[in-house]
Coordinates of C-alpha atoms in Angstrom, one line a residue:
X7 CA 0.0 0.0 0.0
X8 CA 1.7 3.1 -1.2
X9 CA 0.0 5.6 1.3
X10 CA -1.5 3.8 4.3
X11 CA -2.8 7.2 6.1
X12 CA -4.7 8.3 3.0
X13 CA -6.5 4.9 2.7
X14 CA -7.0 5.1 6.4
X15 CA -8.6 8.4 5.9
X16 CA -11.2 7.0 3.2
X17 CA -11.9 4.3 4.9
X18 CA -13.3 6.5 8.3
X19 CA -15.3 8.7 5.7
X20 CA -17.4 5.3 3.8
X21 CA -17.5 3.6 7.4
X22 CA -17.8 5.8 10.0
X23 CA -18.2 9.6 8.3
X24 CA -22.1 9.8 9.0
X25 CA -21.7 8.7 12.5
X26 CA -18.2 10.9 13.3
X27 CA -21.2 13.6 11.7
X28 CA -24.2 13.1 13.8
X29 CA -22.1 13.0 17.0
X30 CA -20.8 16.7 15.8
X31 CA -17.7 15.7 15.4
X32 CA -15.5 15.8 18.4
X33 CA -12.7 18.2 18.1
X34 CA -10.1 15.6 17.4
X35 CA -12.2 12.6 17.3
X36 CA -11.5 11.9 13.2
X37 CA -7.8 12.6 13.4
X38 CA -7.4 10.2 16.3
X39 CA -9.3 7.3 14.2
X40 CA -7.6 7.9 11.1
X41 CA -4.0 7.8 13.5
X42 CA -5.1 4.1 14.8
X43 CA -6.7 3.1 11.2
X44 CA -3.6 3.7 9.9
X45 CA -1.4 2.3 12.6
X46 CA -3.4 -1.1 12.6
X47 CA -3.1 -1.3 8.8
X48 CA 1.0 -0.8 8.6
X49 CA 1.1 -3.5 11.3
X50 CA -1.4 -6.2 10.3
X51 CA -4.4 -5.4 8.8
X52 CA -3.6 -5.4 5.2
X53 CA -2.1 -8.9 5.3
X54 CA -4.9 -10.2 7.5
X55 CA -7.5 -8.4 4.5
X56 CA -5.7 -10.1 2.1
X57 CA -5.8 -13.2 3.3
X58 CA -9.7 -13.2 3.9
X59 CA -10.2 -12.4 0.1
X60 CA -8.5 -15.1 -0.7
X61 CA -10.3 -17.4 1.5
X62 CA -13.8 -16.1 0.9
X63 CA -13.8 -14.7 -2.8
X64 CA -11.3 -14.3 -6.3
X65 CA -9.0 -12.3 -7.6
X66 CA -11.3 -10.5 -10.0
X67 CA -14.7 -10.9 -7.8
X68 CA -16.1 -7.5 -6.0
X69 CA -15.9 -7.4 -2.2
X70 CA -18.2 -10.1 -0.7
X71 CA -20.6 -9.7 1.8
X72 CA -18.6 -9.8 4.8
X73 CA -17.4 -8.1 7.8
X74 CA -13.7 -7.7 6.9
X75 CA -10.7 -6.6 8.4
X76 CA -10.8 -2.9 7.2
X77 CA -14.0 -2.7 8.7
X78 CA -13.1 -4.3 12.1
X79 CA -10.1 -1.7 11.7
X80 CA -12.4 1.7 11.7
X81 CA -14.9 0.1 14.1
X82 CA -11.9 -0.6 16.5
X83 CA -10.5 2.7 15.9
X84 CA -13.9 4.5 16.8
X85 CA -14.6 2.9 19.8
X86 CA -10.6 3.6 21.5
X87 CA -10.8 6.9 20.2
X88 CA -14.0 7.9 21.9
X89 CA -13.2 6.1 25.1
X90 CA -11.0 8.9 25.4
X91 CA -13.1 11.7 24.6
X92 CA -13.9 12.7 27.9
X93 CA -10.5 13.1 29.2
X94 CA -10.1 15.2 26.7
X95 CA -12.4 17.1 27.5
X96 CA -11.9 17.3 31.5
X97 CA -8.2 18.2 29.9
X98 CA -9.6 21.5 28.5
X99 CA -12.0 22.3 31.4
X100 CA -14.8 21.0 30.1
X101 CA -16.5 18.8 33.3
X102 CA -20.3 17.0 33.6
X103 CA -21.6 14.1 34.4
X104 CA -19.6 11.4 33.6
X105 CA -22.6 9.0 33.3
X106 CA -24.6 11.0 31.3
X107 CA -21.6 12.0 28.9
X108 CA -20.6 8.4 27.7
X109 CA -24.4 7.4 27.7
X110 CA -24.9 10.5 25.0
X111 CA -21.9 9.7 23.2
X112 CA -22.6 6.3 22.8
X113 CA -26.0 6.7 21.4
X114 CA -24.5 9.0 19.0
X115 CA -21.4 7.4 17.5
X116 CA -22.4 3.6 17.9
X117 CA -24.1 1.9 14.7
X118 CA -27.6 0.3 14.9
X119 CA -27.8 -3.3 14.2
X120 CA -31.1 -3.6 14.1
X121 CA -32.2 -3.3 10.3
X122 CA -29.0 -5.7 9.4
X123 CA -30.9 -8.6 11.6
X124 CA -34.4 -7.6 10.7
X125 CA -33.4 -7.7 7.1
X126 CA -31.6 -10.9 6.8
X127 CA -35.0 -12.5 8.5
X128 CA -36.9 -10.7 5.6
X129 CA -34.8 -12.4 2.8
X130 CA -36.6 -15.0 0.2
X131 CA -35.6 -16.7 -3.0
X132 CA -36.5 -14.4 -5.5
X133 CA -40.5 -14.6 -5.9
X134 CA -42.0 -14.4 -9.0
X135 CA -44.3 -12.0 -8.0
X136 CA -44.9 -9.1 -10.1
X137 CA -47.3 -7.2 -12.4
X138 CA -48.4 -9.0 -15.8
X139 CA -46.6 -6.1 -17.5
X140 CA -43.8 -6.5 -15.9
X141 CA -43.5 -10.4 -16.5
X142 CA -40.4 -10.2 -19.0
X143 CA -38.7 -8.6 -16.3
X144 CA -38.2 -11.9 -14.5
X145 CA -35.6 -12.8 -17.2
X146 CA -32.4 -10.6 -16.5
X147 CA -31.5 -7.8 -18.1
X148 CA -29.5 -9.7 -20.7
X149 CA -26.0 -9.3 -22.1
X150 CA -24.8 -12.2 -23.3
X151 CA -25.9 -15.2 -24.1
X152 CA -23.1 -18.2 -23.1
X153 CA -25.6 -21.2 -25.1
X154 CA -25.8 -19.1 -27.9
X155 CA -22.4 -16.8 -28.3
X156 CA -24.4 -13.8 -29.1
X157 CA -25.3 -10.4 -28.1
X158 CA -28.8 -10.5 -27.1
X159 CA -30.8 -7.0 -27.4
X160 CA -30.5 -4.1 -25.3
X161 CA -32.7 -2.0 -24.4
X162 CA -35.0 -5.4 -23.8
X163 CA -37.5 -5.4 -26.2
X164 CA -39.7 -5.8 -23.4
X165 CA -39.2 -2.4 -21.8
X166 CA -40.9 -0.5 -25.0
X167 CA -44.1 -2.0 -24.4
X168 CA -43.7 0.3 -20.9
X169 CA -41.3 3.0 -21.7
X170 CA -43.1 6.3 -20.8
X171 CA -46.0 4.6 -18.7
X172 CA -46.3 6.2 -15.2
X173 CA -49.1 4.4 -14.2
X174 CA -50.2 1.1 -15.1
X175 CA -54.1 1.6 -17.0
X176 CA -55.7 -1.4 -14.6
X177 CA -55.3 0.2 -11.4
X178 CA -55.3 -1.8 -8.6
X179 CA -56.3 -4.6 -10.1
X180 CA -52.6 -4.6 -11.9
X181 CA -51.0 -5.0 -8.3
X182 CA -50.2 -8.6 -8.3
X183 CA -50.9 -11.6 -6.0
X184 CA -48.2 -14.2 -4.4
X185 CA -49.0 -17.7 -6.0
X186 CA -47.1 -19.9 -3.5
X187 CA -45.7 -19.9 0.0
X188 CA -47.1 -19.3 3.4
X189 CA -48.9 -15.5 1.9
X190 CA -50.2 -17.1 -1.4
X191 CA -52.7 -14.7 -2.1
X192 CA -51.2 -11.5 -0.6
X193 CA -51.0 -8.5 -3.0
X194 CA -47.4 -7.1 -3.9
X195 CA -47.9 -3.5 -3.4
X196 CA -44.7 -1.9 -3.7
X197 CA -41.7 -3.9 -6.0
X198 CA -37.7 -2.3 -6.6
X199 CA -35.6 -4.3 -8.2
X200 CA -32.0 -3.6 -9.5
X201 CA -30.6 -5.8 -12.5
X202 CA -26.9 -5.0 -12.7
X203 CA -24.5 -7.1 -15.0
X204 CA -20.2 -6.1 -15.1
X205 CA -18.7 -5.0 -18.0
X206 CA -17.4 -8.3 -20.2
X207 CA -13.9 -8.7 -21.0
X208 CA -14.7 -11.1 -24.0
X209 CA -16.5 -10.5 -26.2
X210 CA -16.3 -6.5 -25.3
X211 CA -19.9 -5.7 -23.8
X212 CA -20.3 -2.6 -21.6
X213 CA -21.6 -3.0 -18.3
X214 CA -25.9 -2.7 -18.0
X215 CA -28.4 -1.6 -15.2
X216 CA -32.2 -1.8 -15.2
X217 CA -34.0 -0.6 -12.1
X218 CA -37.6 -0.9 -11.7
X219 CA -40.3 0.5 -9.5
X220 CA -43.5 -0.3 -8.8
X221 CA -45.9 1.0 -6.3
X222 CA -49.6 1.8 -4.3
X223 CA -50.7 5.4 -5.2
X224 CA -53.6 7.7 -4.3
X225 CA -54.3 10.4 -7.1
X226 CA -57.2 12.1 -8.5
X227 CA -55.9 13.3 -11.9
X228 CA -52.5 10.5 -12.4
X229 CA -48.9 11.1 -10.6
X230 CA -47.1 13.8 -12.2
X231 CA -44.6 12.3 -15.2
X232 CA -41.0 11.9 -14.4
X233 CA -41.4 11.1 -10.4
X234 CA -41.5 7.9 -8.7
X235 CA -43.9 6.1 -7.4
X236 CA -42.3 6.2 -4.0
X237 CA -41.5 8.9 -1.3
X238 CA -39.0 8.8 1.3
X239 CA -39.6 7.7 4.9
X240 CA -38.6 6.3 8.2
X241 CA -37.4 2.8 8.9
X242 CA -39.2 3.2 12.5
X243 CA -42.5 2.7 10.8
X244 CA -41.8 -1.0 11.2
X245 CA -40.9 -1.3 14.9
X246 CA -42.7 1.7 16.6
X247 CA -46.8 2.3 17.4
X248 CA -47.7 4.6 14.8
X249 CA -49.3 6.3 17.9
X250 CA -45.6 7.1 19.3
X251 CA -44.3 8.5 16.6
X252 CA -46.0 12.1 16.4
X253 CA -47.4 11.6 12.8
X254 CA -50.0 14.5 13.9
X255 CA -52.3 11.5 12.7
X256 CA -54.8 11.9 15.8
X257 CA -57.0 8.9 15.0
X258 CA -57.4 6.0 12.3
X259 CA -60.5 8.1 11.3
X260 CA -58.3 11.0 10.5
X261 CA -55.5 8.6 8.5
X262 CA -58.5 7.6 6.7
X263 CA -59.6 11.1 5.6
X264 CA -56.5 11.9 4.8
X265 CA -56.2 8.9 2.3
X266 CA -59.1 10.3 0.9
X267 CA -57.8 13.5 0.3
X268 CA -54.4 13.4 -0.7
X269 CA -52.8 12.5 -3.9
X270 CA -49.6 10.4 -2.7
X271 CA -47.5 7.7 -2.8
X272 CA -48.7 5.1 -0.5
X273 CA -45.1 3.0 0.4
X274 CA -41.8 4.2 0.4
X275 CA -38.4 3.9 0.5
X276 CA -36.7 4.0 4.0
X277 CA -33.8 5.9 5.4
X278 CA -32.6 2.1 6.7
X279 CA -31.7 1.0 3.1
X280 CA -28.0 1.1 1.6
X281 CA -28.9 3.1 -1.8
X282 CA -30.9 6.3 0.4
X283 CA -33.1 8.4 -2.9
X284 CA -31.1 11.1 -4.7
X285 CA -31.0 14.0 -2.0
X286 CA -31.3 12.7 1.2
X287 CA -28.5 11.8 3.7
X288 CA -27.2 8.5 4.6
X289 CA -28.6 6.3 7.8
X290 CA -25.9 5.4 10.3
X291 CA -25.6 1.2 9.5
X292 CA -23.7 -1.7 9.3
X293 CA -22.6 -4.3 7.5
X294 CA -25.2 -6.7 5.9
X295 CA -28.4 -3.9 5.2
X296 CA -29.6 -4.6 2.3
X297 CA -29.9 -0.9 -0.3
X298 CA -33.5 -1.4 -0.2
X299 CA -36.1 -1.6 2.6
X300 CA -39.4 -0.5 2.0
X301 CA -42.0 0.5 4.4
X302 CA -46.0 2.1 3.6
X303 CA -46.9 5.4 4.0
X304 CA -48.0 6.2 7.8
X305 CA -51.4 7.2 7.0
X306 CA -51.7 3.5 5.6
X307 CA -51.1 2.5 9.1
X308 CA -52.8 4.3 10.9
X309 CA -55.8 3.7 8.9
X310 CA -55.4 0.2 9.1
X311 CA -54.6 0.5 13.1
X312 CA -51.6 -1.8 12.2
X313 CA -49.1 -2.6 15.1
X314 CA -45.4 -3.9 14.5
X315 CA -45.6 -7.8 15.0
X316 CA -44.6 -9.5 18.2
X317 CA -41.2 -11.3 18.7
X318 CA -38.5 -12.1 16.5
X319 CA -39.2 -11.2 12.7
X320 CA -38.0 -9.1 9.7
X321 CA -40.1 -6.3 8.6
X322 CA -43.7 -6.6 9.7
X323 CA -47.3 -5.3 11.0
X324 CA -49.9 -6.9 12.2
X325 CA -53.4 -6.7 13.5
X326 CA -56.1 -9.1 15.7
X327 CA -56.2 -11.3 13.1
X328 CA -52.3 -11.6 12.4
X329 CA -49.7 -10.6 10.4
X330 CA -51.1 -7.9 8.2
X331 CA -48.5 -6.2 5.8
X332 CA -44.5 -7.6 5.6
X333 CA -41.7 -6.8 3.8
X334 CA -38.9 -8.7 1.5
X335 CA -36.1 -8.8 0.3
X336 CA -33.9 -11.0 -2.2
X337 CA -30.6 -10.8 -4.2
X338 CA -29.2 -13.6 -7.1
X339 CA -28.7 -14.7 -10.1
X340 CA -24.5 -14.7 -10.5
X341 CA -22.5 -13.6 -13.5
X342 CA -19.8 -13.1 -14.8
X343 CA -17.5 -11.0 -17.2
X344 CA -16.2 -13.6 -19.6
X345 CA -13.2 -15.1 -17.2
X346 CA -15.8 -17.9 -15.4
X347 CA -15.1 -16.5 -12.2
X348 CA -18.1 -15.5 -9.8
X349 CA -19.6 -12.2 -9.0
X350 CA -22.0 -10.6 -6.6
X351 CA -25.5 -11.2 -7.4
X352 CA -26.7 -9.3 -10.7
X353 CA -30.2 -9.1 -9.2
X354 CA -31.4 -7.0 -6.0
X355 CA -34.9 -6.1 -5.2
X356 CA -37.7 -5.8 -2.3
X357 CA -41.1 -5.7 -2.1
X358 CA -44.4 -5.0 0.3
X359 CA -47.0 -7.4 0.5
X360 CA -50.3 -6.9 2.1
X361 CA -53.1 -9.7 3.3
X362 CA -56.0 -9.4 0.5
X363 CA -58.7 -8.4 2.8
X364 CA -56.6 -5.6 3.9
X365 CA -55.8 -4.8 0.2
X366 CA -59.8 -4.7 -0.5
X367 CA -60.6 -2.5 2.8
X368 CA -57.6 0.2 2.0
X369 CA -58.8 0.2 -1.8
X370 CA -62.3 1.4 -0.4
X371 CA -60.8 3.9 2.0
X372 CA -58.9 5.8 -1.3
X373 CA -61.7 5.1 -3.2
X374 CA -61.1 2.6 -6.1
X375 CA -61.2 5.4 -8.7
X376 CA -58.0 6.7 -7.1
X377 CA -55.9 3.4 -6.8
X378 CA -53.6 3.6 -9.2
X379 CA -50.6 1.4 -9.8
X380 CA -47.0 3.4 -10.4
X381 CA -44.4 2.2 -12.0
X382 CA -41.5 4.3 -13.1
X383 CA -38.5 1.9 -14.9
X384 CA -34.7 3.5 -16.2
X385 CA -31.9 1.7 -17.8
X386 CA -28.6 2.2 -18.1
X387 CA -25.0 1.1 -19.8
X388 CA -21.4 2.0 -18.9
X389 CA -17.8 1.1 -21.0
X390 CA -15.4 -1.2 -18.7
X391 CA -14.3 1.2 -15.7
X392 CA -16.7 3.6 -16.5
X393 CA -19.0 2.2 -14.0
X394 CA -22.5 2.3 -13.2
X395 CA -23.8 3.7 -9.7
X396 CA -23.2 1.0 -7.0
X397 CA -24.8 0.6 -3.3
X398 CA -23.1 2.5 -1.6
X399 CA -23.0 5.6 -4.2

């Protein structure tokens, strides 16, 4: 490694930068990490990184899904840093409660597990679930054919028969149903997927992304062209009372109205995810979050008077009767770039299920005129080392 504090330095800002930023960054705090980043990685972390990559991946495969040395090196870092932070402090005459002072700076600089676990509960096989005009989409976005040695189309031909369409013409009767499993039956309300192949070394072929979205909206007149189908919210809508969370939503009579009378998408994409919407910051995480976790709209539950569900489980609300609305996640489908080596999964997406009768009440509550089904879908192609935008961009 030709400059060890420099790597060091990048590595605190892509690990730990949003957390160093919402504890207001200590005066010092960053320098001191970066110091013991770089110290650990001149003495034994790069070996040690090495040799995990070796064990667990390829010389031409992208970083697996793992908690690896470089990581344990920042997190490390962090944590002896800020032990210190106090007597710093004291040093320059700053004294309080002691308690009270490591309590506050834990709870801002340490990462929340949470959505990794919950997320990794919420993964399937990749369903087949999704809108009959959307059914070519279960195919990857293709690049190459191995049987047949040939370049297959691009754009897929597919994506004209939808190119331009904001909002799908059968309303909410284009939301889909799950055909197998313990929800057969549920409707898919809200569907991202990501279909991402590398750049092939031979034959040349650049790399390709296709990103679709599909989700529950309320509108009078049709969404607006060019936006999505889905806003931005908060991961706590999954593990909070809707009641607690200040929604200034007083009753389920007032969510109701407010369904009734606002044109809006009804599920969203949640500050917990890896890939955040263009614009908004990035959620302090770890390892293993998957970059997208969906959640509905609050007014949804609080109109349904959903509750998250008791005991150990992935993303999901319930109500008497049981489980009433869950989320999923999924990622697959391996390629390659012409060397026969293994990559990460092509394919990453997530969707929102609801229980039908549920489906059928909050239809009513909109009013079925005003159901519609968005869908907004973008492609994308990129020379070798050009790149396309990854997770964590």
């Amino acid at each position: 490694m030709d400059d060890p504090r420099q790597y060091a330095t990048n590595l605190v800002d892509h690990y730990l930068g949003v957390r160093l930023d919402a504890a207001g960054s200590p005066a010092g705090l960053r320098e001191a990490v970066i110091d013991l980043v770089t110290d650990a990685f001149v003495e034994n972390i790069e070996p040690l990184m090495s040799a995990q990559l070796d064990m667990l991946t390829n010389r031409r495969s992208q970083m697996p899904d793992a908690y690896l040395a470089d990581q344990a090196a920042a997190e490390d870092a962090l944590q002896q840093a800020a032990a210190g932070l106090r007597a710093v402090l004291a040093q320059k005459g700053h004294l309080g409660n002691a308690q009270a002072f490591e309590r506050g700076a834990a709870a801002r600089l340490c990462d929340d597990p949470q959505t990794a676990l919950r997320a990794e509960l919420a993964r399937i096989p990749r369903p087949p679930t999704r809108p009959e005009a959307l059914r070519w989409t279960l195919d990857p976005a293709p690049w190459f054919s191995d049987s047949q040695q040939d370049q297959q189309p691009w754009p897929p031909p597919g994506l004209a028969s939808v190119a331009g369409l904001r909002s799908m013409p059968q309303n909410a009767s284009a939301f889909p149903r799950v055909t197998d499993g313990p929800h057969t039956g549920w409707v898919q309300i809200g569907l991202v997927e990501r279909q991402r192949t590398p750049a092939r070394r031979h034959p040349d072929q650049p790399a390709r992304q296709m990103c679709l979205v599909v989700g529950l909206e309320a509108s009078d007149d049709g969404p607006p062209p060019g936006t999505l189908p889905i806003s931005q919210l908060p991961w706590r809508l999954w593990t909070i009372p809707w009641r607690r969370l200040a929604l200034g939503l007083a009753s389920t009579e007032a969510a109701a109205e407010h369904l009734r009378a606002r044109d809006q998408p009804l599920v969203g994409l949640t500050d917990a995810g890896s890939t955040p919407m263009v614009g908004t910051p990035r959620p302090r995480r770890g390892p293993g979050v998957p970059p997208y976790i969906l959640a509905p709209v609050a007014p949804v539950i609080a109109a349904l008077d959903l509750a998250p569900t008791d005991g150990i489980c992935g993303f999901s609300l319930s109500d008497e009767t049981g489980e009433a609305l869950i989320f999923r996640q999924w990622r697959g489908h391996l390629v390659h770039d012409g060397n026969y080596e293994p990559l990460l999964p092509a394919i990453t997406g997530a969707d929102i299920i609801i229980r039908p009768d549920l489906f059928t009440r909050l239809c009513d509550i909109i009013g079925p005129s005003r159901c519609r089904a968005g869908i907004n879908i973008d492609h994308a192609s990129a020379p070798r080392d050009d790149g396309l935008p990854s997770d964590d961009d």
